[in-house]
Short mmCIF file of C-alpha atoms in Angstrom, two decimals:
data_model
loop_
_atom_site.label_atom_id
_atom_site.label_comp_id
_atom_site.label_asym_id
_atom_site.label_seq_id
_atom_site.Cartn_x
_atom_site.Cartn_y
_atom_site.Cartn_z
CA UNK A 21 14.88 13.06 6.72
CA UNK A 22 14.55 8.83 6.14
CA UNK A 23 11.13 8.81 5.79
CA UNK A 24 9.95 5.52 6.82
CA UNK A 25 12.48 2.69 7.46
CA UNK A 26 12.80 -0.79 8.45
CA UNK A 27 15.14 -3.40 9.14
CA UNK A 28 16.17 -5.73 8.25
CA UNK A 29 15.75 -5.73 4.54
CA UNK A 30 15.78 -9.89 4.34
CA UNK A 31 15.61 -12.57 6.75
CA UNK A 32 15.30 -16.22 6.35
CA UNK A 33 14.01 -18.35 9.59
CA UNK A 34 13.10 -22.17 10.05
CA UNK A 35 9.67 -22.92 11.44
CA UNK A 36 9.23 -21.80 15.16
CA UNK A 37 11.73 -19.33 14.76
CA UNK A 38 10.80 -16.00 16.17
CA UNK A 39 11.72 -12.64 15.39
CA UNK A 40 10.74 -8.86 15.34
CA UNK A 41 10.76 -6.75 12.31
CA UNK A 42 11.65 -3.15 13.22
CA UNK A 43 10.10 0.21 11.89
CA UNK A 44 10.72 3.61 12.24
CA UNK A 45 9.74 7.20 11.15
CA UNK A 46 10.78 10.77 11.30
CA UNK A 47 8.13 12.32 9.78
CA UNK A 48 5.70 12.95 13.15
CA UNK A 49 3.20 10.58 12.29
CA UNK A 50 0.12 9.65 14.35
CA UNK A 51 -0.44 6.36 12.42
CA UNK A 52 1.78 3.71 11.50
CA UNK A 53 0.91 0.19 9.79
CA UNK A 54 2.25 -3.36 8.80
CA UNK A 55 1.26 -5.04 5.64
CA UNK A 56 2.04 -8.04 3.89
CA UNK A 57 2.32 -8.20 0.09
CA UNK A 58 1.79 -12.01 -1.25
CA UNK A 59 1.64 -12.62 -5.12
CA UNK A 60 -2.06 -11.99 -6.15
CA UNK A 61 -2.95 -10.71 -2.90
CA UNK A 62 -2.11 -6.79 -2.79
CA UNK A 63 -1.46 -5.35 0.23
CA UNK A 64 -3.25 -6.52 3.59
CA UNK A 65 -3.13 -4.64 6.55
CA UNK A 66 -1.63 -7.24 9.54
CA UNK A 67 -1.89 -4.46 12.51
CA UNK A 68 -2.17 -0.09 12.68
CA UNK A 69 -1.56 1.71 15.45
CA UNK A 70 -3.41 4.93 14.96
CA UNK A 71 -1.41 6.95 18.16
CA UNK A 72 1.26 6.13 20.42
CA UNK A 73 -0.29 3.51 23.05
CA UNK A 74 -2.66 1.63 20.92
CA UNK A 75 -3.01 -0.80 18.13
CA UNK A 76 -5.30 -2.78 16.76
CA UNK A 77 -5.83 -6.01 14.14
CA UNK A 78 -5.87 -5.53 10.07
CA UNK A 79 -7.24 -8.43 8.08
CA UNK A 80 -5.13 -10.41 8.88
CA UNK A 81 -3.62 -10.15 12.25
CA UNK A 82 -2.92 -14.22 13.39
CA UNK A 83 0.70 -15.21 14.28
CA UNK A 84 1.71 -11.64 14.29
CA UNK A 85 1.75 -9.02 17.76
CA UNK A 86 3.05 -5.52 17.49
CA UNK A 87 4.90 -2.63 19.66
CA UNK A 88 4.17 0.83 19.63
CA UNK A 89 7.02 1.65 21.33
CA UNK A 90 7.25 5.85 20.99
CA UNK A 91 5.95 7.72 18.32
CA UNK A 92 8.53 6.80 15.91
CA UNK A 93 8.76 3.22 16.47
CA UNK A 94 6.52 0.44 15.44
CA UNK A 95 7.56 -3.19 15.58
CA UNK A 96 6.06 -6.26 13.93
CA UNK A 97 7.05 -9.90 16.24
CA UNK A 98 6.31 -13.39 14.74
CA UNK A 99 6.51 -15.56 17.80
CA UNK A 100 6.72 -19.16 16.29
CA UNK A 101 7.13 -18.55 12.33
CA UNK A 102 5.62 -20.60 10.20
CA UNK A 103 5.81 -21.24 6.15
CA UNK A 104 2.29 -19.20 5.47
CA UNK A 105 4.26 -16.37 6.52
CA UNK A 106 7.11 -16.17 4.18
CA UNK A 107 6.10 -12.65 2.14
CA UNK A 108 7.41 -9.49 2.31
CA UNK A 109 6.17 -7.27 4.82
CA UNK A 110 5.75 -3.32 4.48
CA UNK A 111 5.58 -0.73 7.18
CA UNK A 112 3.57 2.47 6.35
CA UNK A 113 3.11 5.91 8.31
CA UNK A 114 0.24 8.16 7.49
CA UNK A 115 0.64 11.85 6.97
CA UNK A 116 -1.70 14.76 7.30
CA UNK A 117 -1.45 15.26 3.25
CA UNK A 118 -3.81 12.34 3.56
CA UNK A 119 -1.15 10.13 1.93
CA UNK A 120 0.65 6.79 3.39
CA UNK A 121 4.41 6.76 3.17
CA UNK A 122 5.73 3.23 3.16
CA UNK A 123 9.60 1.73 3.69
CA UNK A 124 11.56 -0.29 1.37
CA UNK A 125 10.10 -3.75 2.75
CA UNK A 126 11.35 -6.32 4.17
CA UNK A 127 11.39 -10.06 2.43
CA UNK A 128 10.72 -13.08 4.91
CA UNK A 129 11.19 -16.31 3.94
CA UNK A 130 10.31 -19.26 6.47
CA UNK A 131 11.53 -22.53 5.54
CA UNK B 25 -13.89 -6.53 4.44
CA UNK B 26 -14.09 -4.33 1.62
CA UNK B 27 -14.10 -5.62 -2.11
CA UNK B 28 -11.75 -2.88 -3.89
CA UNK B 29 -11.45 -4.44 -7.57
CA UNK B 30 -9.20 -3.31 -10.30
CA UNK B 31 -8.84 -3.72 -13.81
CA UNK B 32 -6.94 -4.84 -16.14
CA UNK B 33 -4.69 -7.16 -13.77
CA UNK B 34 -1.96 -6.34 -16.54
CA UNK B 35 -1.46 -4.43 -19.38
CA UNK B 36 1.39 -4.51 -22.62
CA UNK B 37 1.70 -1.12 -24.20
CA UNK B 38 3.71 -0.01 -27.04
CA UNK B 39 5.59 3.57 -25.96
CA UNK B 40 3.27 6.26 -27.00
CA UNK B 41 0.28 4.66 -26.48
CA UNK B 42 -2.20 6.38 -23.92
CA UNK B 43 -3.75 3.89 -21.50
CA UNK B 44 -6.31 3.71 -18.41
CA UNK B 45 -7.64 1.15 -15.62
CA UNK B 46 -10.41 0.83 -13.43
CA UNK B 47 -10.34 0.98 -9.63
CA UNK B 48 -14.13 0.10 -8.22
CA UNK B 49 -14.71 0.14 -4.88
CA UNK B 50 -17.88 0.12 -2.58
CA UNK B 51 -19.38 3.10 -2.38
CA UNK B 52 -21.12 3.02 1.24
CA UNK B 53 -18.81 4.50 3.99
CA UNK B 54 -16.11 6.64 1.60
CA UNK B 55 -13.36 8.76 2.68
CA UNK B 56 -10.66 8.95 0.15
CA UNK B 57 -9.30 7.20 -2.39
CA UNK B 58 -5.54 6.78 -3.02
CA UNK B 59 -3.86 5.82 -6.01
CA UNK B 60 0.00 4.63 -5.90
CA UNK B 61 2.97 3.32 -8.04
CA UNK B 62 4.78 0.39 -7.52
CA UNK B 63 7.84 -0.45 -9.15
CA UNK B 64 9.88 -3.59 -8.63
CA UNK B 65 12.12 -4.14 -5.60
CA UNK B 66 10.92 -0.39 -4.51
CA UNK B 67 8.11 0.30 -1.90
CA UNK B 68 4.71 2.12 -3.44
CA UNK B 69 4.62 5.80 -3.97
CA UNK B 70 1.69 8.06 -3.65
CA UNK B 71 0.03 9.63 -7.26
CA UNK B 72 -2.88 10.91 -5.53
CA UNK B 73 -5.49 11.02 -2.92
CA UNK B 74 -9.08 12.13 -4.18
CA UNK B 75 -12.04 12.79 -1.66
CA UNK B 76 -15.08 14.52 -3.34
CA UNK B 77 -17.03 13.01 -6.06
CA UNK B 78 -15.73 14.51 -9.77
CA UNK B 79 -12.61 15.13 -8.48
CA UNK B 80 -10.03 15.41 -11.24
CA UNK B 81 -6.23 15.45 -10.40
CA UNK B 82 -3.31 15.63 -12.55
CA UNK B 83 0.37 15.08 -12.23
CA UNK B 84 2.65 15.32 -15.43
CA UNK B 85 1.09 12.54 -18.05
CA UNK B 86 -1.06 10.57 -15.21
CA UNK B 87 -4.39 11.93 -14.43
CA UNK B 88 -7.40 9.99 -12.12
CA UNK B 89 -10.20 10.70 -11.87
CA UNK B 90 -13.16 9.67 -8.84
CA UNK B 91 -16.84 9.04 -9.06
CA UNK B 92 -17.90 8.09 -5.31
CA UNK B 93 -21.65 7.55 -5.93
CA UNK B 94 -21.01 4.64 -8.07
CA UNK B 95 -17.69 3.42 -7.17
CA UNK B 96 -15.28 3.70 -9.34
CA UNK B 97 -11.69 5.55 -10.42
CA UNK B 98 -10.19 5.53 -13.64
CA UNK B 99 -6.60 6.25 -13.81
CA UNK B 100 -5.18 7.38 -17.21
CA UNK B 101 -1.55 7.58 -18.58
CA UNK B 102 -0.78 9.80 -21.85
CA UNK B 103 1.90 8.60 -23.93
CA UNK B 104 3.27 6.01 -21.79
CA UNK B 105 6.87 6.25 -21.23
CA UNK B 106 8.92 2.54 -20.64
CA UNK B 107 9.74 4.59 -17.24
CA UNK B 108 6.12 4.31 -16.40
CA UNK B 109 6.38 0.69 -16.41
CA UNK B 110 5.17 -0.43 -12.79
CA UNK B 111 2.24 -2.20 -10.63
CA UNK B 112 -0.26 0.84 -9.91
CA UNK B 113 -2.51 -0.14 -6.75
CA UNK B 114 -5.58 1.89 -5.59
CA UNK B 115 -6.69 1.58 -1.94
CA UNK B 116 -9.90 2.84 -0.44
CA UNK B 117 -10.17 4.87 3.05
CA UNK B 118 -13.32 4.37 4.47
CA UNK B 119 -12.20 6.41 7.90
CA UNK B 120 -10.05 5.79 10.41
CA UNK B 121 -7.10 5.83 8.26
CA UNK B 122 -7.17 2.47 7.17
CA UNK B 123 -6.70 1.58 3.59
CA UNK B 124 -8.14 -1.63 1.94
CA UNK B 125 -5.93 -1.86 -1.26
CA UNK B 126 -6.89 -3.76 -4.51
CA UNK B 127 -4.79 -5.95 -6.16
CA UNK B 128 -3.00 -3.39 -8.81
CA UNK B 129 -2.59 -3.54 -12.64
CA UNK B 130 0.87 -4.50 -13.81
CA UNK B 131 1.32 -2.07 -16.90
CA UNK B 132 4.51 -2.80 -19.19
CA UNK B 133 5.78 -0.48 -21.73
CA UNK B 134 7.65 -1.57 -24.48
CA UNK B 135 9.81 1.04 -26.42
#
């Protein structure tokens, strides 16, 4: 049992770049979520998907689109990167203890 | 958006000494209330989740405690431990399982 993981674990892109941060679970979770963690800013939600099929925006949802693509999966794409989103970026599942598991994060860096 | 404040932003402790912060939150709309520690280079981990007002919960040396009709959450740590060194964040659920976290207290423990 992983929990919640996500890949990769760092990444480093020039501006325009795009890419697609991957997330999975094994725990049977309805909900999944992306954050981003910036210094000062806690943790804001980017985009949750509260069942397989549909997602919707967090606070702060431009430059970002996301997959639901089973129950399990949940992926995060940055189409053109750009510098405002170098951070490191946390996917979360939600569990019926109430409680949101997160994975180990992944650190972007956009030059 | 919702304004979930905490206090201190940090805190330096001397091992032994007991210690609390402040989560406040608004109080309109309140489902739960989730307290988790953060410790470098690791993703958050859930302490609690507390949904009725005067709820009191308890794990080992770290005890919260929840007062929904005026917004607020105190979290309190008994002889703190240099192990207990770590960011602790509180998020509020106001439905929909969607947590707005604050921005955490950084508490440091010096033996």
């Amino acid at each position: 049992n992983a929990g919640v993981t996500q890949t990769p674990k760092f990444q480093v892109l020039k501006t325009g770049q795009s890419m697609t941060l991957q997330c999975a679970q094994d725990m049977n979770h309805n909900s999944m979520y992306w954050y981003r963690q910036d210094p000062g800013m806690g943790l804001r939600l980017i985009y949750y998907s509260a069942s397989e099929g549909t997602t919707d925006k967090g606070e702060v949802p431009n430059g970002y689109n996301v997959s639901r693509l089973n129950k399990r999966e949940f992926s995060l794409r940055l189409e053109s990167a750009a510098p405002s989103q170098t951070s490191v970026y946390f996917c979360a599942s939600y569990g019926i203890g109430n409680e949101q598991y997160f994975g180990p994060g992944t650190r972007l860096t956009v030059t | 958006i919702l304004n979930v404040e905490q206090s201190p932003q940090s805190l330096h402790v001397q091992e032994g000494d007991s210690t609390n912060f402040t989560c406040s939150f608004p109080s309109s709309n309140f489902y739960a209330l989730h307290w988790y520690r953060w410790e470098t280079a690791k993703s958050p981990e859930a302490l609690f989740v507390m949904t009725l007002n005067g709820d009191e919960k308890k794990k080992g040396r770290i005890s919260a405690t929840l007062n929904t009709k005026e917004g607020y959450s105190y979290l309190y740590i008994k002889g703190s431990q240099p192990e207990d060194s770590a960011t602790y964040l509180c998020a509020e659920n106001t439905g929909f399982q969607k947590l707005v976290f604050g921005t955490g207290t950084r508490l440091l423990v010096s033996p």
